[in-house]
XYZ file of N, CA, C and O in Angstrom:
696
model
N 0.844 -1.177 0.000
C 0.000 0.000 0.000
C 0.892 1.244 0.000
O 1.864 1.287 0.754
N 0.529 2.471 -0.995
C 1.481 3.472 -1.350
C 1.244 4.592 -0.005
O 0.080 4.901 -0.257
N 1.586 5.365 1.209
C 1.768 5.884 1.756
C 1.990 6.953 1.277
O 3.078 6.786 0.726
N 1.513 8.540 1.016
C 2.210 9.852 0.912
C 2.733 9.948 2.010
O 2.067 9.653 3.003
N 4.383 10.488 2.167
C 4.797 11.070 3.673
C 4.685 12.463 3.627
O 5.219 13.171 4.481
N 4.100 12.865 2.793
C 3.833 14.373 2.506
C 2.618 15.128 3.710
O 2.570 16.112 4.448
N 1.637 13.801 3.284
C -0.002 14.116 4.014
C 0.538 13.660 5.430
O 0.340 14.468 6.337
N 1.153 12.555 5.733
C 1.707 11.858 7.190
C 2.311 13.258 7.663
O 1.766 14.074 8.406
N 3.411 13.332 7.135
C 4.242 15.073 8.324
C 3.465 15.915 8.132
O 3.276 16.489 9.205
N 2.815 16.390 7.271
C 1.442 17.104 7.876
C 0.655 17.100 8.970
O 0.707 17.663 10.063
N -0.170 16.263 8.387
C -0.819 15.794 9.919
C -0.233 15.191 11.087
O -0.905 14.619 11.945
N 0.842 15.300 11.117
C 2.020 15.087 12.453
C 1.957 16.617 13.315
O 1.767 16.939 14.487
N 2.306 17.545 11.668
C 3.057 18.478 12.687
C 1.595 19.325 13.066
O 1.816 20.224 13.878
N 0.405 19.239 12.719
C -0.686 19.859 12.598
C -1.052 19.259 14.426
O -1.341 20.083 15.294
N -0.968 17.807 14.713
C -1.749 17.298 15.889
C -0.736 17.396 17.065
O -1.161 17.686 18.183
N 0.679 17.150 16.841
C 1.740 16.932 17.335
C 1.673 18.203 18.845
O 1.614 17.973 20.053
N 1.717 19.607 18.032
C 1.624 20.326 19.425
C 0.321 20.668 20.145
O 0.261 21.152 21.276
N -0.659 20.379 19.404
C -1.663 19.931 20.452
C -1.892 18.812 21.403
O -2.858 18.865 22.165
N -1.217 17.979 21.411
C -1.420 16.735 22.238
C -0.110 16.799 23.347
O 1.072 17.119 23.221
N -1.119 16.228 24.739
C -0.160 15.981 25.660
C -0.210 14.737 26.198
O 0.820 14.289 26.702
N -1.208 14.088 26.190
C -1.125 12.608 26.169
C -2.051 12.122 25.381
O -2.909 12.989 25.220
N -2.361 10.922 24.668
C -3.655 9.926 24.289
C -3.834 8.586 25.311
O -3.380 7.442 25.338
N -4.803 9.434 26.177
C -4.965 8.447 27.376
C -6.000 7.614 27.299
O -6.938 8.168 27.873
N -6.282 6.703 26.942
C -7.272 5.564 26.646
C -8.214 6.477 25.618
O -9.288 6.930 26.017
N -7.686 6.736 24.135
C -7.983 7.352 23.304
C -8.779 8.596 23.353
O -9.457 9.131 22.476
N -8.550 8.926 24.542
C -9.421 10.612 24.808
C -7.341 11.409 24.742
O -6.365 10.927 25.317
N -7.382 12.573 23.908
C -6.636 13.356 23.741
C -6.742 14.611 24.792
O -7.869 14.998 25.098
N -5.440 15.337 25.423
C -5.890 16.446 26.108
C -5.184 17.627 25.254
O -4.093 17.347 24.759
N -5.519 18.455 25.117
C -4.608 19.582 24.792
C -3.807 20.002 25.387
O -3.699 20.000 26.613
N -2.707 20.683 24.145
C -1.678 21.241 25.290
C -2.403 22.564 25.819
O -3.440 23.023 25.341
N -1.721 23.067 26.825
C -2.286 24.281 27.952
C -1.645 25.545 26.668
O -0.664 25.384 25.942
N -2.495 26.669 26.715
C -2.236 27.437 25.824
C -1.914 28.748 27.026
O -2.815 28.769 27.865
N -1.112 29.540 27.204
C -0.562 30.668 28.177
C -1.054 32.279 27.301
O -0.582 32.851 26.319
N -1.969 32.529 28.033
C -2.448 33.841 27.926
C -2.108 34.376 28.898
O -2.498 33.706 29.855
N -1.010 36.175 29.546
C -0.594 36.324 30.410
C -1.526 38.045 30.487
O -1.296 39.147 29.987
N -2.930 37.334 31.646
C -3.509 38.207 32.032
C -3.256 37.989 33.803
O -3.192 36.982 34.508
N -3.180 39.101 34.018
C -3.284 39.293 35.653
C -4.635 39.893 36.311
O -5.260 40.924 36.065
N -4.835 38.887 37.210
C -6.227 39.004 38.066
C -6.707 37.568 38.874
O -6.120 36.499 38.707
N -7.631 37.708 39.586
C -8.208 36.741 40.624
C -8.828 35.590 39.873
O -9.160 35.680 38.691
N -8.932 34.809 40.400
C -9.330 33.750 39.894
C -10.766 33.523 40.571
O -10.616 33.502 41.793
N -11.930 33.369 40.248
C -12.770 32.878 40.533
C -13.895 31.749 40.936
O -14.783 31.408 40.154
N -13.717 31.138 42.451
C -14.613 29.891 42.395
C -16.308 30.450 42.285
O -16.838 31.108 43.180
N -17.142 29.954 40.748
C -18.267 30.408 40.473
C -19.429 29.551 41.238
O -20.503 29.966 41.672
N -18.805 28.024 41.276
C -19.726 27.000 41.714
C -19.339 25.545 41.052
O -18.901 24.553 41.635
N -19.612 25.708 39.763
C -19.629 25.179 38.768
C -18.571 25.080 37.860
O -18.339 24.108 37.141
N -17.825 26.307 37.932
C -16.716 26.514 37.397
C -16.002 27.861 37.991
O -16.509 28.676 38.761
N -14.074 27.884 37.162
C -13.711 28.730 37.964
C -13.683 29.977 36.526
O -13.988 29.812 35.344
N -13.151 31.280 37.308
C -13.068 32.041 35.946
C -11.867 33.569 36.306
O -11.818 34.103 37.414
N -11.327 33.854 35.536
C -10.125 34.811 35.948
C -11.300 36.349 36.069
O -12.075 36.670 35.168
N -11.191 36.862 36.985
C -11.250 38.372 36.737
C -10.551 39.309 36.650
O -10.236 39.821 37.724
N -9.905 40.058 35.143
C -8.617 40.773 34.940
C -8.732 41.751 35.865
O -9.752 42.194 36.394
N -7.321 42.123 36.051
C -7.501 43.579 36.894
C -7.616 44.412 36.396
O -7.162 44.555 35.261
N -8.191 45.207 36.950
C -9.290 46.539 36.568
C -10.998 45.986 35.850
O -11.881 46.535 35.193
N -10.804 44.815 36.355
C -12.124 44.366 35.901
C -13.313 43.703 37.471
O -13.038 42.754 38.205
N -14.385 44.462 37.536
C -15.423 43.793 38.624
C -16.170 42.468 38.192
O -16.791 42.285 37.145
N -15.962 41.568 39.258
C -16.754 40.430 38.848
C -18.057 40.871 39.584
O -18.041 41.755 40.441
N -19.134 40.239 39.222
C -20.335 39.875 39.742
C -21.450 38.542 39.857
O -22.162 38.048 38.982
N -21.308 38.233 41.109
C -21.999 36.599 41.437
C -22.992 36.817 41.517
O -23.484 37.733 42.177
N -23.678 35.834 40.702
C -25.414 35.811 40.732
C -25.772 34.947 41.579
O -24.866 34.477 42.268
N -27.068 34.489 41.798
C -27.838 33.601 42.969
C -27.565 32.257 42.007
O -27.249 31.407 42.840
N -27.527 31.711 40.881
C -27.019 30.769 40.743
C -25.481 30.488 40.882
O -24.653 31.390 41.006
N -25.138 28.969 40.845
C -23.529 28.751 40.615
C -23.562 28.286 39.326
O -22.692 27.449 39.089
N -24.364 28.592 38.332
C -23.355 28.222 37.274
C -23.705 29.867 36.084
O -24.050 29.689 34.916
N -23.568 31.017 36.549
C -23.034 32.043 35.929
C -22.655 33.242 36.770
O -23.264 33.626 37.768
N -21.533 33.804 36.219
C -20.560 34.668 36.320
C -21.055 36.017 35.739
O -21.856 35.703 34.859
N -20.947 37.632 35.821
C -20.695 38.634 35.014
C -19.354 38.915 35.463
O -18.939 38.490 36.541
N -18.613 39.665 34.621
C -17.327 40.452 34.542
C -17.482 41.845 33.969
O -17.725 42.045 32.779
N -17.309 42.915 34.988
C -17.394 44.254 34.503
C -16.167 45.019 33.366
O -15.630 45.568 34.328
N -15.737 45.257 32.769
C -14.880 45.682 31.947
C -14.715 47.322 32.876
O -15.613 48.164 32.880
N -13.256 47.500 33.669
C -13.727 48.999 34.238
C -14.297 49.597 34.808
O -14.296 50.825 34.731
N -15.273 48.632 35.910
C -16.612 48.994 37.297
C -15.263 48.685 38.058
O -14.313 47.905 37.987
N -15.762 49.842 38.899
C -15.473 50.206 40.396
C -16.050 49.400 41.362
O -15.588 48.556 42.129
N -16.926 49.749 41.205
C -18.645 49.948 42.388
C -19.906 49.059 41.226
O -19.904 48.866 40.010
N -20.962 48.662 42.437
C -22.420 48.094 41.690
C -22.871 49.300 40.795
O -23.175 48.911 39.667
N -22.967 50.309 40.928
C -23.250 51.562 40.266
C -22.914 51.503 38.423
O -23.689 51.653 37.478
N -21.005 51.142 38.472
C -20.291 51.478 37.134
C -20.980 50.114 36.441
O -20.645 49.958 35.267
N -21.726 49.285 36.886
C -22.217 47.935 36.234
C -23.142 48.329 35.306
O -23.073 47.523 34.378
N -23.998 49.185 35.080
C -25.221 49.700 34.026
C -24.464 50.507 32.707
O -25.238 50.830 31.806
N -22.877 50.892 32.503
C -22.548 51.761 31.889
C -20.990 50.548 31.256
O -20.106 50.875 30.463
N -21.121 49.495 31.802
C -19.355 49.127 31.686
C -19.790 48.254 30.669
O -21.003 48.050 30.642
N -19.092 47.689 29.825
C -19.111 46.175 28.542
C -18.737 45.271 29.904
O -18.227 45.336 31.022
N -19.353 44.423 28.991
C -19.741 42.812 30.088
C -19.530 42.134 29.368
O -19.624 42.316 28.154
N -19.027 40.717 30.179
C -19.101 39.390 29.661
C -19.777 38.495 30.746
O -19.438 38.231 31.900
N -20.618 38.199 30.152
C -21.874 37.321 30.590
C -21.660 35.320 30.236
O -21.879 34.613 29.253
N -21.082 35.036 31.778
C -21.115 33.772 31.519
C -21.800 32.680 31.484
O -22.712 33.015 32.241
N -21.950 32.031 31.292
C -23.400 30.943 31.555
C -22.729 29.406 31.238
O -22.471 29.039 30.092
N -22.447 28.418 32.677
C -22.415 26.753 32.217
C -23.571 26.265 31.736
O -24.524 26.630 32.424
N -23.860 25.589 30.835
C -25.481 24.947 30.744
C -25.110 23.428 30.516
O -24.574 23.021 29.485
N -25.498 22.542 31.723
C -25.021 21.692 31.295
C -25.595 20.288 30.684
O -26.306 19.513 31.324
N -25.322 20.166 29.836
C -26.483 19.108 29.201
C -26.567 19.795 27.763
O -26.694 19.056 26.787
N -26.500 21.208 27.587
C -26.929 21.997 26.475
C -25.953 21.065 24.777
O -25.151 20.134 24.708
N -26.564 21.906 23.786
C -26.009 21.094 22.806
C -25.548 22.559 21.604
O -25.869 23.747 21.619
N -24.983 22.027 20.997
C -24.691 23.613 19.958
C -26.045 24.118 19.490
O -26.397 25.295 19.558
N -26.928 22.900 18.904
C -28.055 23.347 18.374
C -28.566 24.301 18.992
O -28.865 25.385 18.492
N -28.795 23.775 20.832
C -29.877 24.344 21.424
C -29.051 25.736 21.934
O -29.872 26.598 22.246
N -27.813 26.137 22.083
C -27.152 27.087 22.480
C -27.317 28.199 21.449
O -27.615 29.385 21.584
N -27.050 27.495 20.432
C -27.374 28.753 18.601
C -28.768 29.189 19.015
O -29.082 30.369 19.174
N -29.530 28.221 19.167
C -31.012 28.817 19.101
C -31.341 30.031 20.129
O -32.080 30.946 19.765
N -30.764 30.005 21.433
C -30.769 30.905 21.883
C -30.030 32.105 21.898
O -30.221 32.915 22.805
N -28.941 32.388 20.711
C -28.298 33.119 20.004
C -28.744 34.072 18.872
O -28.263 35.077 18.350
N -30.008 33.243 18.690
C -30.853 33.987 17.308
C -32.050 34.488 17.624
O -32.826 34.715 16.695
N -32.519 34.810 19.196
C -33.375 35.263 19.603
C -32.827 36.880 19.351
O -33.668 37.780 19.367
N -31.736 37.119 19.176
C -31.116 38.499 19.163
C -31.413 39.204 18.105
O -31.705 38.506 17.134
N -31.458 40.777 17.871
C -32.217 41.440 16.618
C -30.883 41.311 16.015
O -29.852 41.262 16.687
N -30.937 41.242 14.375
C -29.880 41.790 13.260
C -28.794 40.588 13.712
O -27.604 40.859 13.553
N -29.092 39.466 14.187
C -28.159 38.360 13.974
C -27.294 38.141 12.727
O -27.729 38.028 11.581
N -26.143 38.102 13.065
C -25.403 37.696 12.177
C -24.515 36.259 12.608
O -24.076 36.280 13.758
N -24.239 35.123 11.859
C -23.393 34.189 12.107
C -21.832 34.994 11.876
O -21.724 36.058 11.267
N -20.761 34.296 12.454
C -19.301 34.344 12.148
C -18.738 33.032 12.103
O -19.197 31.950 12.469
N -17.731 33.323 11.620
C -16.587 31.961 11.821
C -16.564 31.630 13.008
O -16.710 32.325 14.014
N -16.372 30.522 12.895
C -16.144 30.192 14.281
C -14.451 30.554 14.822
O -13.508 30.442 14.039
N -14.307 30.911 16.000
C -13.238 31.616 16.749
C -12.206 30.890 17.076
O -11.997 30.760 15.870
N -11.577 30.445 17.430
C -10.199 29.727 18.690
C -10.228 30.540 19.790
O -9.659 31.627 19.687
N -10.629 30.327 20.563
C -9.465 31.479 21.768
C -9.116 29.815 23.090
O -9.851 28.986 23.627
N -7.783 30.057 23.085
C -7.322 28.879 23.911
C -6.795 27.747 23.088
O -5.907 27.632 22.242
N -8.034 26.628 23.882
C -7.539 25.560 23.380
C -9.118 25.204 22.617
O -9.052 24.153 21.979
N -10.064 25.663 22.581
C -11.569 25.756 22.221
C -11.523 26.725 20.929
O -10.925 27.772 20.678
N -12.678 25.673 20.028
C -13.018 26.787 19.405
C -14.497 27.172 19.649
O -15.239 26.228 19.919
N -15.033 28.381 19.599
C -15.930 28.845 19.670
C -17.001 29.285 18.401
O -16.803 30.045 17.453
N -18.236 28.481 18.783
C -19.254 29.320 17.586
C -19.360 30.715 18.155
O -19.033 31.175 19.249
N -19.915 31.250 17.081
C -19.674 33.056 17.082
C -20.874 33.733 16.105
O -20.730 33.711 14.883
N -22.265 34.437 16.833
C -23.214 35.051 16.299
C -22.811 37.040 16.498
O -21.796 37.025 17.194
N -22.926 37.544 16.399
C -23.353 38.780 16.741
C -25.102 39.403 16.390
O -25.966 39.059 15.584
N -25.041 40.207 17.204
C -26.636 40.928 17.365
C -26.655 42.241 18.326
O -25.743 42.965 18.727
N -28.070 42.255 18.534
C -28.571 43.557 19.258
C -29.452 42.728 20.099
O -30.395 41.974 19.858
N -28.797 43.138 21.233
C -29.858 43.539 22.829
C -29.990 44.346 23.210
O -29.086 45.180 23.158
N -31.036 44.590 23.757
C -31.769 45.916 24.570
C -31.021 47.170 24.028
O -30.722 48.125 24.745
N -30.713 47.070 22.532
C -30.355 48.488 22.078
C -28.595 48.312 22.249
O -27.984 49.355 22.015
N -27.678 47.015 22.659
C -26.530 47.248 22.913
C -25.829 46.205 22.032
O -26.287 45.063 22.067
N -24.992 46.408 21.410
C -24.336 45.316 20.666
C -23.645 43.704 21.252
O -22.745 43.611 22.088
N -24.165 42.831 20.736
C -23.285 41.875 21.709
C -23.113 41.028 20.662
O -23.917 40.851 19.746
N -21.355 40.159 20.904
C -21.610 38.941 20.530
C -21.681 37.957 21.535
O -21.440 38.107 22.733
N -22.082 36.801 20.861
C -22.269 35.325 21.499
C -21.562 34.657 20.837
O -21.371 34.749 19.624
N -20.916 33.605 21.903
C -20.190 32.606 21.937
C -20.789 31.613 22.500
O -21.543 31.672 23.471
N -20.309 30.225 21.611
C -20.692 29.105 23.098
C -20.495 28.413 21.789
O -20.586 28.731 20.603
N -20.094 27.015 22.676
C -18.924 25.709 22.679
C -19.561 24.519 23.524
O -20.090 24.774 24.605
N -19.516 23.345 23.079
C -19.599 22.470 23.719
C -18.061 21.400 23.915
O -18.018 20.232 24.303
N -16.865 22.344 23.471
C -15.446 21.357 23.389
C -15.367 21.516 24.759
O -14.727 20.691 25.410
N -16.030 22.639 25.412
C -15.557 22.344 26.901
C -16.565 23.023 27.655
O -16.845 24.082 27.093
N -17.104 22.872 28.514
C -18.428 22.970 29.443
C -19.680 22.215 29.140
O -19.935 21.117 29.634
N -20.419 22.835 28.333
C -20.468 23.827 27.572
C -20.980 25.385 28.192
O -21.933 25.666 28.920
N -20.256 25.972 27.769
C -20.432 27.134 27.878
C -21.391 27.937 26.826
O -21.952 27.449 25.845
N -21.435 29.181 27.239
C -22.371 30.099 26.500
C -21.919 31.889 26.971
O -22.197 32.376 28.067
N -21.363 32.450 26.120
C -20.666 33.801 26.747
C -21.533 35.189 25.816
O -21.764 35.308 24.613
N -21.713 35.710 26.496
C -22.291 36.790 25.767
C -21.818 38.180 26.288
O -21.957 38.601 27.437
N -21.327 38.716 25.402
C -20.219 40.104 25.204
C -20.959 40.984 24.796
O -21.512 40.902 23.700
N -21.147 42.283 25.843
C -21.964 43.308 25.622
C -20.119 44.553 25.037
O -19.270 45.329 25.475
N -20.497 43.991 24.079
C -18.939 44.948 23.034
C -19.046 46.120 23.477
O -18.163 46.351 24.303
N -19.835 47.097 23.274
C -19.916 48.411 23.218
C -21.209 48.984 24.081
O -22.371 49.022 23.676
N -20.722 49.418 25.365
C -21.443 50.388 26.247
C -21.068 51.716 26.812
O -20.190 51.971 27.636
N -22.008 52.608 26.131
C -21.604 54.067 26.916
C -20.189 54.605 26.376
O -19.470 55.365 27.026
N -19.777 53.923 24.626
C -18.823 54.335 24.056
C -17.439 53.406 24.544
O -16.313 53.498 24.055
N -17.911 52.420 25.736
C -16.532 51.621 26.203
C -16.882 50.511 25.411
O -17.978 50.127 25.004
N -15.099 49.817 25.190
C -15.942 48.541 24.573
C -14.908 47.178 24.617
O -13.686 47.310 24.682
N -15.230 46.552 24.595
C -14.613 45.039 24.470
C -14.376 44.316 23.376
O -15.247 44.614 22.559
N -13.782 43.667 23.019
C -13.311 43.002 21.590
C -13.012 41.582 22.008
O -12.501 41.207 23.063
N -13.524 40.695 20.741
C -13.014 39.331 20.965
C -11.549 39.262 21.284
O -11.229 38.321 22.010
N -10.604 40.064 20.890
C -9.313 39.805 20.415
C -8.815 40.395 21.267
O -7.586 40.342 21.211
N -9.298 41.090 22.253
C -8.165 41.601 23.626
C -7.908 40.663 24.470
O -8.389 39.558 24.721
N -7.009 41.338 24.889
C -5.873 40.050 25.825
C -6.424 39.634 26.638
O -6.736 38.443 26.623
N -6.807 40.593 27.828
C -8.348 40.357 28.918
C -9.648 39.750 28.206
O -9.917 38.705 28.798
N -10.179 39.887 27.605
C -10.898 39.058 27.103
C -10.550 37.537 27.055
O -11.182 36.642 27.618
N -9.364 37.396 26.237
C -9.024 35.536 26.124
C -8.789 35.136 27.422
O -9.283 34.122 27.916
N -7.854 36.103 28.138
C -7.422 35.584 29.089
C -9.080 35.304 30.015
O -9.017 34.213 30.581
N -10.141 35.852 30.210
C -11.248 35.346 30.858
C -11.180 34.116 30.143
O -10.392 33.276 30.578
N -12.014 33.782 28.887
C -12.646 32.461 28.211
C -11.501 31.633 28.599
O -11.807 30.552 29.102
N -10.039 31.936 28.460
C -8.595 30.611 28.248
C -9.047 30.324 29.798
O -9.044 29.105 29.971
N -9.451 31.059 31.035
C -9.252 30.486 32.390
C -10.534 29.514 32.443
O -10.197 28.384 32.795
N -11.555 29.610 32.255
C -12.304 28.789 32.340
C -12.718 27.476 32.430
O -13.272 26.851 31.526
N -12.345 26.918 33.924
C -12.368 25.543 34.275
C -13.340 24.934 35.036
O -13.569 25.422 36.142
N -14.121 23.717 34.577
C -15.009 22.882 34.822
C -14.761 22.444 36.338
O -13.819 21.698 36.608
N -15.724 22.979 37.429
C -15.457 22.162 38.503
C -16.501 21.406 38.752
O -16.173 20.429 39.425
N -17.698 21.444 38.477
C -18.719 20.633 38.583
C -18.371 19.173 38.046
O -17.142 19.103 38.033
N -18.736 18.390 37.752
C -18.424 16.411 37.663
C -19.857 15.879 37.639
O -20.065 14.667 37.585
């Protein structure tokens, strides 16, 4: 049987630095280093970084998080960009999209990387404020929703504080 070693070192060097072991055929990724500074958060359910200069806020459930972008005080929370976390667990991409397209002027995107996850990726309009949505089932599954632009402040998929929230995000629930 003719072998290409062309397609083989390809797909070597493509899987090679993602893998840190193949442990009874479940693969882990390697750890990807985003160097944000801030607290780490036990949510319940999971843990989550809060950058500095950023307010977290705990809800009455344990399985979601807010993160203020730039709040001080409960006050700077109505005016700051947010990231809105949510574990759902059991959820499925289908049923996570669907609640993604409840949003006005939906748009789909590529899907993202940040970490070791990739992320589906909608944008829209809430309550008059731009957000995108994220959510993944490679790990939680999660569901993140990014209020980008408030009161002229704003947040971007691609800031460092930003990844560095989604890259901390660890499953403690079982």
């Amino acid at each position: 049987m003719y072998r290409n070693p062309l397609t083989t070192a390809t797909a070597a060097v493509t899987i090679q630095p993602q893998l840190i072991s193949n442990n009874g055929g479940k693969t882990t990724p390697a750890p990807v280093t985003i160097n944000v500074k801030g607290e780490t958060k036990d949510v319940g359910d999971f843990t989550v970084l809060v950058p500095e200069g950023w307010m977290g806020n705990a809800l009455t459930t344990k399985n979601q998080y807010h993160i203020y972008k730039g709040a001080k005080q409960e006050s700077d929370m109505w005016s700051s960009p947010c990231v809105q976390i949510t574990y759902l667990q059991g959820n499925t991409d289908d049923g996570m999209r669907s609640i993604g397209m409840m949003y006005e002027d939906v748009k789909e995107l590529d899907p993202i990387t940040i970490g070791n996850y990739k992320w589906n990726a909608l944008t829209g309009i809430y309550a008059g404020n731009q957000v995108t949505f994220l959510y993944t089932t490679e790990t939680g599954p999660f569901m993140i929703v990014v209020y980008t632009n408030v009161d002229g402040k704003t947040i971007s998929v691609e800031d460092e504080d930003f990844q560095g929230i989604v890259n901390s995000l660890t499953l403690t629930k079982q």
